[in-house]
Amino acid sequence: MEFTEKEIGSEAARLHSKMGTLGWNLQNCQVIAPLTLEINLLKKEKNAVILAHSYQTPDIIYGVADFTGDSYGLSKQAAQTKADVIVFSGVKFMAETAKLLNPNKKVYAPSMDAGCSLADDITADDVRKLKAKHPGAPVVCYVNTTAEVKAESDVCCTSANAKKIIGGMKEKEIIFVPDEFMAINIARETGKKIIAWRSSCVVHKDFDGRKIDAIRKEFPGVKVLTHSECPPLVAEASDMMGGTTDMEKYVAKSDAPSFMLVTECGLSDRLRSEHPKKEFIGMCSLCPYMKKNSLALILDVLREGKKENEIKIPEGVAVKARKSLEKMFELSS
Ligand code: SF4
């Protein structure tokens, strides 16, 4: 598609107003303006919606996304959308979740290589073996799992509702897959005995709790907000532990002078742009999977409706996996 200089100039100005504080100068914004213009036109033409996880890059979040948030918020958006086409800019299990909730819509993942160290670490067969070993213990799966694993689970959860769902279960012993650190953190907060799978997130597992003490000395009054996928020592040393939306809400409400977000860098970027008067201290890492998406890949799937990027789930798996998601909505509402 061809755009006039005026159209590109005004789109670049729009992008710059959102991303200037994140280091995007007007020239960079002019380079991506034809892409965002075309994507936004194609969205209207095809009645498509773009859901972007908070860990996506600013050009996606501010350039083309219709909704941005965590897995829970985006799965709710996916369940409610009236669009015919969903492009999920996140990782593959998130696009699968959107497809489970919208079996009659076309759902695309811009990059089919965007996996997740947690989702890739456990199979449905592993869950069946755990169930055989611990009969009677219900299985709670983190949303960071494949549809096949969800199909073997009683209920799904996200970092935003794991505590509520697990804490509210009548059983004392619960199987939780696949994040071991999250299992330990939730067990501490709920008093449940959790049988955990041994996997971790490549981004959150390496944060070091000892650095938090040094940051507190250097920045008096700083609030340390930690993702529940972090190691227990990091979670214990922080002021709040939860999902990315919990962190967003905490920052919005707090009048603390500064915040350290112990999670993927995308969230700090977003909040830095949305709360320019608040200070954010760096302690973040990039997720190599999340960063596989790009405006060019989003444009490709919208332009061509690429079959190889369309999410397909066998019906037998989808029916069972959907039940674990529906149970999550029921228990967390
Ligand atoms: S940040 Fe961790 S949990 Fe999230 S997609 Fe990346 S590897 Fe998976």
Tab-separated table of C-alpha atoms and ligand atoms in Angstrom:
chain	number	residue	atom	x	y	z
A	1	MET	CA	0.000	0.000	0.000
A	2	GLU	CA	1.180	3.512	-0.772
A	3	PHE	CA	0.710	6.398	1.677
A	4	THR	CA	1.159	10.116	1.161
A	5	GLU	CA	3.854	12.099	2.952
A	6	LYS	CA	1.111	13.798	4.946
A	7	GLU	CA	-0.382	10.478	6.100
A	8	ILE	CA	3.034	9.176	7.118
A	9	GLY	CA	3.893	12.432	8.897
A	10	SER	CA	0.717	12.427	10.935
A	11	GLU	CA	1.031	8.703	11.833
A	12	ALA	CA	4.675	9.268	12.857
A	13	ALA	CA	3.561	12.161	15.090
A	14	ARG	CA	0.924	9.907	16.725
A	15	LEU	CA	3.495	7.177	17.360
A	16	HIS	CA	6.050	9.647	18.678
A	17	SER	CA	3.566	11.100	21.158
A	18	LYS	CA	3.216	7.619	22.684
A	19	MET	CA	6.744	6.278	22.356
A	20	GLY	CA	8.954	9.374	22.535
A	21	THR	CA	9.582	8.842	26.248
A	22	LEU	CA	10.797	5.305	25.456
A	23	GLY	CA	13.580	6.496	23.169
A	24	TRP	CA	11.743	6.362	19.817
A	25	ASN	CA	12.676	9.516	17.908
A	26	LEU	CA	10.508	10.995	15.151
A	27	GLN	CA	12.727	9.507	12.435
A	28	ASN	CA	12.270	5.947	13.824
A	29	CYS	CA	8.535	6.545	14.021
A	30	GLN	CA	8.514	7.662	10.361
A	31	VAL	CA	10.164	4.378	9.372
A	32	ILE	CA	7.458	2.226	10.970
A	33	ALA	CA	4.520	4.535	10.113
A	34	PRO	CA	3.709	2.831	6.734
A	35	LEU	CA	3.530	-0.521	8.542
A	36	THR	CA	1.227	0.656	11.321
A	37	LEU	CA	-0.961	2.539	8.803
A	38	GLU	CA	-1.402	-0.566	6.643
A	39	ILE	CA	-2.004	-2.887	9.621
A	40	ASN	CA	-4.639	-0.550	11.040
A	41	LEU	CA	-6.395	-0.333	7.655
A	42	LEU	CA	-6.341	-4.122	7.209
A	43	LYS	CA	-7.793	-4.581	10.693
A	44	LYS	CA	-10.851	-2.561	9.669
A	45	GLU	CA	-11.138	-4.264	6.290
A	46	LYS	CA	-11.003	-7.785	7.783
A	47	ASN	CA	-12.800	-7.062	11.063
A	48	ALA	CA	-9.670	-8.154	12.906
A	49	VAL	CA	-8.479	-7.386	16.385
A	50	ILE	CA	-4.903	-7.425	17.669
A	51	LEU	CA	-4.316	-8.591	21.230
A	52	ALA	CA	-0.831	-7.789	22.538
A	53	HIS	CA	0.748	-9.057	25.722
A	54	SER	CA	2.376	-6.442	27.976
A	55	TYR	CA	5.790	-7.922	27.101
A	56	GLN	CA	5.470	-6.900	23.450
A	57	THR	CA	7.552	-4.052	22.044
A	58	PRO	CA	6.168	-0.450	22.082
A	59	ASP	CA	5.732	-0.302	18.275
A	60	ILE	CA	3.239	-3.177	18.551
A	61	ILE	CA	1.570	-1.987	21.756
A	62	TYR	CA	1.169	1.663	20.771
A	63	GLY	CA	1.167	1.242	17.004
A	64	VAL	CA	-1.429	-1.449	16.327
A	65	ALA	CA	-2.736	-3.260	19.423
A	66	ASP	CA	-6.433	-3.000	20.261
A	67	PHE	CA	-5.959	-4.488	23.713
A	68	THR	CA	-2.864	-4.917	25.842
A	69	GLY	CA	-2.612	-6.806	29.095
A	70	ASP	CA	-1.724	-10.048	30.821
A	71	SER	CA	-2.827	-13.562	29.889
A	72	TYR	CA	-5.969	-13.341	31.996
A	73	GLY	CA	-7.078	-9.916	30.748
A	74	LEU	CA	-6.387	-10.868	27.138
A	75	SER	CA	-8.192	-14.197	27.423
A	76	LYS	CA	-11.218	-12.255	28.708
A	77	GLN	CA	-10.924	-9.884	25.744
A	78	ALA	CA	-10.618	-12.883	23.423
A	79	ALA	CA	-13.769	-14.386	24.921
A	80	GLN	CA	-15.733	-11.161	24.371
A	81	THR	CA	-14.538	-9.932	20.999
A	82	LYS	CA	-16.943	-9.538	18.091
A	83	ALA	CA	-14.112	-9.531	15.556
A	84	ASP	CA	-13.910	-12.301	12.942
A	85	VAL	CA	-10.133	-12.539	13.100
A	86	ILE	CA	-7.807	-12.448	16.130
A	87	VAL	CA	-4.088	-11.826	15.767
A	88	PHE	CA	-2.417	-12.664	19.067
A	89	SER	CA	0.903	-10.922	19.478
A	90	GLY	CA	2.334	-12.847	22.385
A	91	VAL	CA	3.448	-16.458	22.544
A	92	LYS	CA	1.846	-19.500	20.977
A	93	PHE	CA	0.001	-20.850	24.023
A	94	MET	CA	-1.793	-17.475	24.288
A	95	ALA	CA	-3.021	-17.705	20.686
A	96	GLU	CA	-4.145	-21.270	21.450
A	97	THR	CA	-6.094	-20.001	24.461
A	98	ALA	CA	-7.796	-17.406	22.257
A	99	LYS	CA	-8.700	-20.152	19.755
A	100	LEU	CA	-10.130	-22.354	22.543
A	101	LEU	CA	-12.383	-19.483	23.545
A	102	ASN	CA	-13.303	-18.649	19.926
A	103	PRO	CA	-13.558	-21.949	18.079
A	104	ASN	CA	-15.374	-20.364	15.119
A	105	LYS	CA	-12.965	-17.492	14.566
A	106	LYS	CA	-9.677	-17.400	12.757
A	107	VAL	CA	-6.830	-16.950	15.226
A	108	TYR	CA	-3.284	-16.254	14.092
A	109	ALA	CA	0.085	-16.173	15.858
A	110	PRO	CA	2.463	-13.801	14.014
A	111	SER	CA	5.403	-16.050	14.905
A	112	MET	CA	4.867	-19.787	15.282
A	113	ASP	CA	8.355	-19.966	16.874
A	114	ALA	CA	7.220	-17.882	19.842
A	115	GLY	CA	7.173	-20.670	22.411
A	116	CYS	CA	7.614	-20.467	26.178
A	117	SER	CA	10.074	-22.337	28.392
A	118	LEU	CA	7.214	-23.336	30.715
A	119	ALA	CA	4.732	-24.490	28.068
A	120	ASP	CA	7.478	-26.393	26.216
A	121	ASP	CA	8.553	-28.275	29.352
A	122	ILE	CA	5.538	-30.473	30.043
A	123	THR	CA	3.352	-32.810	27.983
A	124	ALA	CA	-0.133	-34.228	28.445
A	125	ASP	CA	1.489	-37.591	29.160
A	126	ASP	CA	3.507	-36.053	32.026
A	127	VAL	CA	0.230	-34.801	33.551
A	128	ARG	CA	-1.419	-38.230	33.177
A	129	LYS	CA	1.540	-39.794	35.032
A	130	LEU	CA	1.285	-37.215	37.839
A	131	LYS	CA	-2.446	-37.929	38.200
A	132	ALA	CA	-1.771	-41.679	38.390
A	133	LYS	CA	0.831	-41.090	41.095
A	134	HIS	CA	-1.375	-38.759	43.168
A	135	PRO	CA	-4.948	-40.004	42.763
A	136	GLY	CA	-7.545	-37.630	44.170
A	137	ALA	CA	-5.365	-34.512	43.880
A	138	PRO	CA	-6.944	-32.034	41.439
A	139	VAL	CA	-4.721	-30.651	38.676
A	140	VAL	CA	-4.362	-26.898	38.303
A	141	CYS	CA	-2.440	-25.864	35.204
A	142	TYR	CA	-0.902	-22.477	34.685
A	143	VAL	CA	-2.165	-20.833	31.488
A	144	ASN	CA	1.411	-21.160	30.160
A	145	THR	CA	0.686	-24.675	28.876
A	146	THR	CA	-0.375	-26.280	25.608
A	147	ALA	CA	-4.023	-27.084	24.869
A	148	GLU	CA	-3.175	-30.799	25.392
A	149	VAL	CA	-1.961	-30.109	28.955
A	150	LYS	CA	-5.003	-27.939	29.670
A	151	ALA	CA	-7.183	-30.820	28.460
A	152	GLU	CA	-5.710	-33.069	31.163
A	153	SER	CA	-6.248	-30.479	33.917
A	154	ASP	CA	-9.254	-29.734	36.128
A	155	VAL	CA	-8.811	-25.981	36.081
A	156	CYS	CA	-6.495	-23.467	34.489
A	157	CYS	CA	-5.148	-20.340	36.221
A	158	THR	CA	-3.051	-17.275	35.480
A	159	SER	CA	-0.677	-15.338	37.722
A	160	ALA	CA	-3.567	-12.915	38.335
A	161	ASN	CA	-5.919	-15.520	39.809
A	162	ALA	CA	-3.749	-18.508	40.890
A	163	LYS	CA	-3.876	-17.550	44.567
A	164	LYS	CA	-7.656	-17.146	44.539
A	165	ILE	CA	-8.301	-20.373	42.655
A	166	ILE	CA	-5.869	-22.584	44.584
A	167	GLY	CA	-6.648	-20.951	47.932
A	168	GLY	CA	-10.373	-21.524	47.375
A	169	MET	CA	-10.101	-25.249	46.613
A	170	LYS	CA	-11.394	-27.643	49.258
A	171	GLU	CA	-8.605	-30.186	48.687
A	172	LYS	CA	-5.446	-29.760	50.767
A	173	GLU	CA	-3.183	-31.444	48.223
A	174	ILE	CA	-3.116	-30.018	44.712
A	175	ILE	CA	-1.055	-30.792	41.620
A	176	PHE	CA	0.198	-27.584	39.998
A	177	VAL	CA	1.993	-27.533	36.649
A	178	PRO	CA	4.418	-26.498	35.261
A	179	ASP	CA	6.089	-23.609	37.179
A	180	GLU	CA	7.886	-24.843	40.283
A	181	PHE	CA	8.678	-21.388	41.715
A	182	MET	CA	5.109	-20.239	41.314
A	183	ALA	CA	3.980	-23.433	43.059
A	184	ILE	CA	6.233	-22.678	46.042
A	185	ASN	CA	5.151	-19.016	46.159
A	186	ILE	CA	1.440	-19.902	46.004
A	187	ALA	CA	1.840	-22.704	48.579
A	188	ARG	CA	3.400	-20.191	50.975
A	189	GLU	CA	0.531	-17.735	50.492
A	190	THR	CA	-2.333	-20.267	50.597
A	191	GLY	CA	-1.026	-22.893	53.048
A	192	LYS	CA	-1.835	-25.671	50.518
A	193	LYS	CA	0.356	-28.686	49.898
A	194	ILE	CA	1.307	-28.351	46.258
A	195	ILE	CA	2.759	-31.159	44.180
A	196	ALA	CA	4.839	-29.243	41.659
A	197	TRP	CA	6.323	-29.973	38.255
A	198	ARG	CA	9.947	-28.872	37.911
A	199	SER	CA	10.045	-26.173	35.298
A	200	SER	CA	10.678	-22.449	35.337
A	201	CYS	CA	10.457	-19.355	33.190
A	202	VAL	CA	13.791	-18.503	31.526
A	203	VAL	CA	13.181	-14.822	32.213
A	204	HIS	CA	12.108	-14.901	35.861
A	205	LYS	CA	14.204	-17.788	37.214
A	206	ASP	CA	17.493	-15.852	37.223
A	207	PHE	CA	16.491	-12.783	39.225
A	208	ASP	CA	18.620	-12.474	42.340
A	209	GLY	CA	16.959	-11.501	45.639
A	210	ARG	CA	20.245	-10.154	47.077
A	211	LYS	CA	20.164	-7.248	44.603
A	212	ILE	CA	16.897	-6.048	46.143
A	213	ASP	CA	18.612	-5.064	49.440
A	214	ALA	CA	21.147	-2.965	47.551
A	215	ILE	CA	18.388	-1.264	45.539
A	216	ARG	CA	16.451	-0.446	48.730
A	217	LYS	CA	19.547	1.247	50.197
A	218	GLU	CA	20.181	3.222	47.028
A	219	PHE	CA	16.537	4.265	46.468
A	220	PRO	CA	14.819	4.811	49.832
A	221	GLY	CA	11.062	4.275	49.618
A	222	VAL	CA	11.268	2.165	46.446
A	223	LYS	CA	8.511	-0.433	46.060
A	224	VAL	CA	9.646	-3.785	44.720
A	225	LEU	CA	7.006	-5.649	42.724
A	226	THR	CA	7.760	-9.217	41.779
A	227	HIS	CA	6.178	-11.607	39.296
A	228	SER	CA	4.991	-14.868	40.856
A	229	GLU	CA	7.238	-16.839	38.467
A	230	CYS	CA	10.305	-15.507	40.353
A	231	PRO	CA	12.305	-17.619	42.824
A	232	PRO	CA	10.833	-17.661	46.365
A	233	LEU	CA	13.722	-15.628	47.860
A	234	VAL	CA	12.974	-12.800	45.422
A	235	ALA	CA	9.234	-12.974	46.120
A	236	GLU	CA	9.840	-12.889	49.892
A	237	ALA	CA	12.088	-9.823	49.605
A	238	SER	CA	9.514	-7.839	47.632
A	239	ASP	CA	6.595	-5.590	48.632
A	240	MET	CA	4.113	-7.334	46.385
A	241	MET	CA	3.989	-10.517	44.332
A	242	GLY	CA	1.524	-11.187	41.510
A	243	GLY	CA	0.898	-10.958	37.788
A	244	THR	CA	1.606	-8.040	35.485
A	245	THR	CA	-1.879	-6.565	35.918
A	246	ASP	CA	-1.455	-6.653	39.712
A	247	MET	CA	1.768	-4.689	39.219
A	248	GLU	CA	0.060	-2.164	36.942
A	249	LYS	CA	-2.707	-1.592	39.489
A	250	TYR	CA	-0.202	-1.247	42.337
A	251	VAL	CA	1.796	1.404	40.441
A	252	ALA	CA	-1.356	3.325	39.493
A	253	LYS	CA	-2.544	3.491	43.112
A	254	SER	CA	0.761	3.986	44.940
A	255	ASP	CA	2.368	7.355	45.630
A	256	ALA	CA	5.786	5.789	46.244
A	257	PRO	CA	8.676	7.726	44.626
A	258	SER	CA	10.019	4.767	42.650
A	259	PHE	CA	9.292	1.206	41.618
A	260	MET	CA	11.368	-1.780	40.713
A	261	LEU	CA	9.448	-4.269	38.564
A	262	VAL	CA	11.064	-7.692	38.716
A	263	THR	CA	9.766	-9.077	35.440
A	264	GLU	CA	10.156	-8.812	31.667
A	265	CYS	CA	11.308	-5.365	30.451
A	266	GLY	CA	8.194	-4.747	28.332
A	267	LEU	CA	6.090	-3.982	31.385
A	268	SER	CA	8.495	-1.348	32.751
A	269	ASP	CA	8.521	0.305	29.310
A	270	ARG	CA	4.737	0.427	29.220
A	271	LEU	CA	4.401	1.834	32.718
A	272	ARG	CA	7.208	4.330	32.153
A	273	SER	CA	5.262	5.683	29.196
A	274	GLU	CA	1.927	5.653	31.033
A	275	HIS	CA	3.246	7.189	34.308
A	276	PRO	CA	5.880	9.690	33.141
A	277	LYS	CA	6.111	11.291	36.611
A	278	LYS	CA	6.974	8.004	38.358
A	279	GLU	CA	10.470	6.548	38.433
A	280	PHE	CA	11.169	2.971	37.329
A	281	ILE	CA	14.405	1.317	38.329
A	282	GLY	CA	15.786	-1.333	36.027
A	283	MET	CA	15.803	-4.976	37.036
A	284	CYS	CA	14.295	-6.653	34.045
A	285	SER	CA	15.160	-9.226	31.380
A	286	LEU	CA	13.925	-9.733	27.850
A	287	CYS	CA	11.857	-12.773	26.924
A	288	PRO	CA	13.413	-14.210	23.762
A	289	TYR	CA	10.108	-15.814	22.763
A	290	MET	CA	7.930	-12.732	23.184
A	291	LYS	CA	10.365	-10.677	21.134
A	292	LYS	CA	10.000	-12.936	18.087
A	293	ASN	CA	6.940	-10.945	16.995
A	294	SER	CA	7.249	-7.844	14.856
A	295	LEU	CA	5.098	-5.398	12.900
A	296	ALA	CA	6.281	-7.037	9.662
A	297	LEU	CA	5.053	-10.485	10.807
A	298	ILE	CA	1.722	-9.055	11.967
A	299	LEU	CA	1.308	-7.386	8.575
A	300	ASP	CA	2.095	-10.683	6.810
A	301	VAL	CA	-0.631	-12.631	8.607
A	302	LEU	CA	-3.192	-9.877	8.105
A	303	ARG	CA	-2.335	-9.375	4.430
A	304	GLU	CA	-2.120	-13.000	3.459
A	305	GLY	CA	-4.133	-14.868	6.105
A	306	LYS	CA	-1.184	-17.279	6.254
A	307	LYS	CA	-2.426	-20.826	6.794
A	308	GLU	CA	0.797	-21.886	8.522
A	309	ASN	CA	0.211	-19.223	11.202
A	310	GLU	CA	-3.401	-20.141	11.858
A	311	ILE	CA	-4.021	-21.921	15.176
A	312	LYS	CA	-5.710	-25.299	14.850
A	313	ILE	CA	-6.582	-27.536	17.801
A	314	PRO	CA	-8.039	-31.041	17.426
A	315	GLU	CA	-11.691	-30.989	18.504
A	316	GLY	CA	-11.307	-33.728	21.154
A	317	VAL	CA	-8.506	-31.774	22.856
A	318	ALA	CA	-10.279	-28.424	22.481
A	319	VAL	CA	-13.489	-29.578	24.182
A	320	LYS	CA	-11.611	-30.766	27.286
A	321	ALA	CA	-9.150	-27.842	27.378
A	322	ARG	CA	-12.013	-25.329	27.087
A	323	LYS	CA	-13.562	-26.798	30.228
A	324	SER	CA	-10.427	-25.997	32.263
A	325	LEU	CA	-10.585	-22.388	31.013
A	326	GLU	CA	-14.312	-22.087	31.737
A	327	LYS	CA	-13.669	-23.414	35.237
A	328	MET	CA	-11.030	-20.707	35.692
A	329	PHE	CA	-13.495	-17.956	34.722
A	330	GLU	CA	-16.089	-19.447	37.062
A	331	LEU	CA	-13.716	-19.677	40.058
A	332	SER	CA	-12.043	-16.317	39.534
A	333	SER	CA	-15.096	-14.175	38.879
B	1	SF4	S1	8.389	-14.508	30.051
B	1	SF4	FE1	8.720	-16.628	30.720
B	1	SF4	S2	6.660	-17.408	31.054
B	1	SF4	FE2	6.447	-15.553	29.783
B	1	SF4	S3	6.502	-16.321	27.660
B	1	SF4	FE3	8.617	-15.765	28.214
B	1	SF4	S4	9.490	-17.726	28.898
B	1	SF4	FE4	7.272	-17.981	28.941
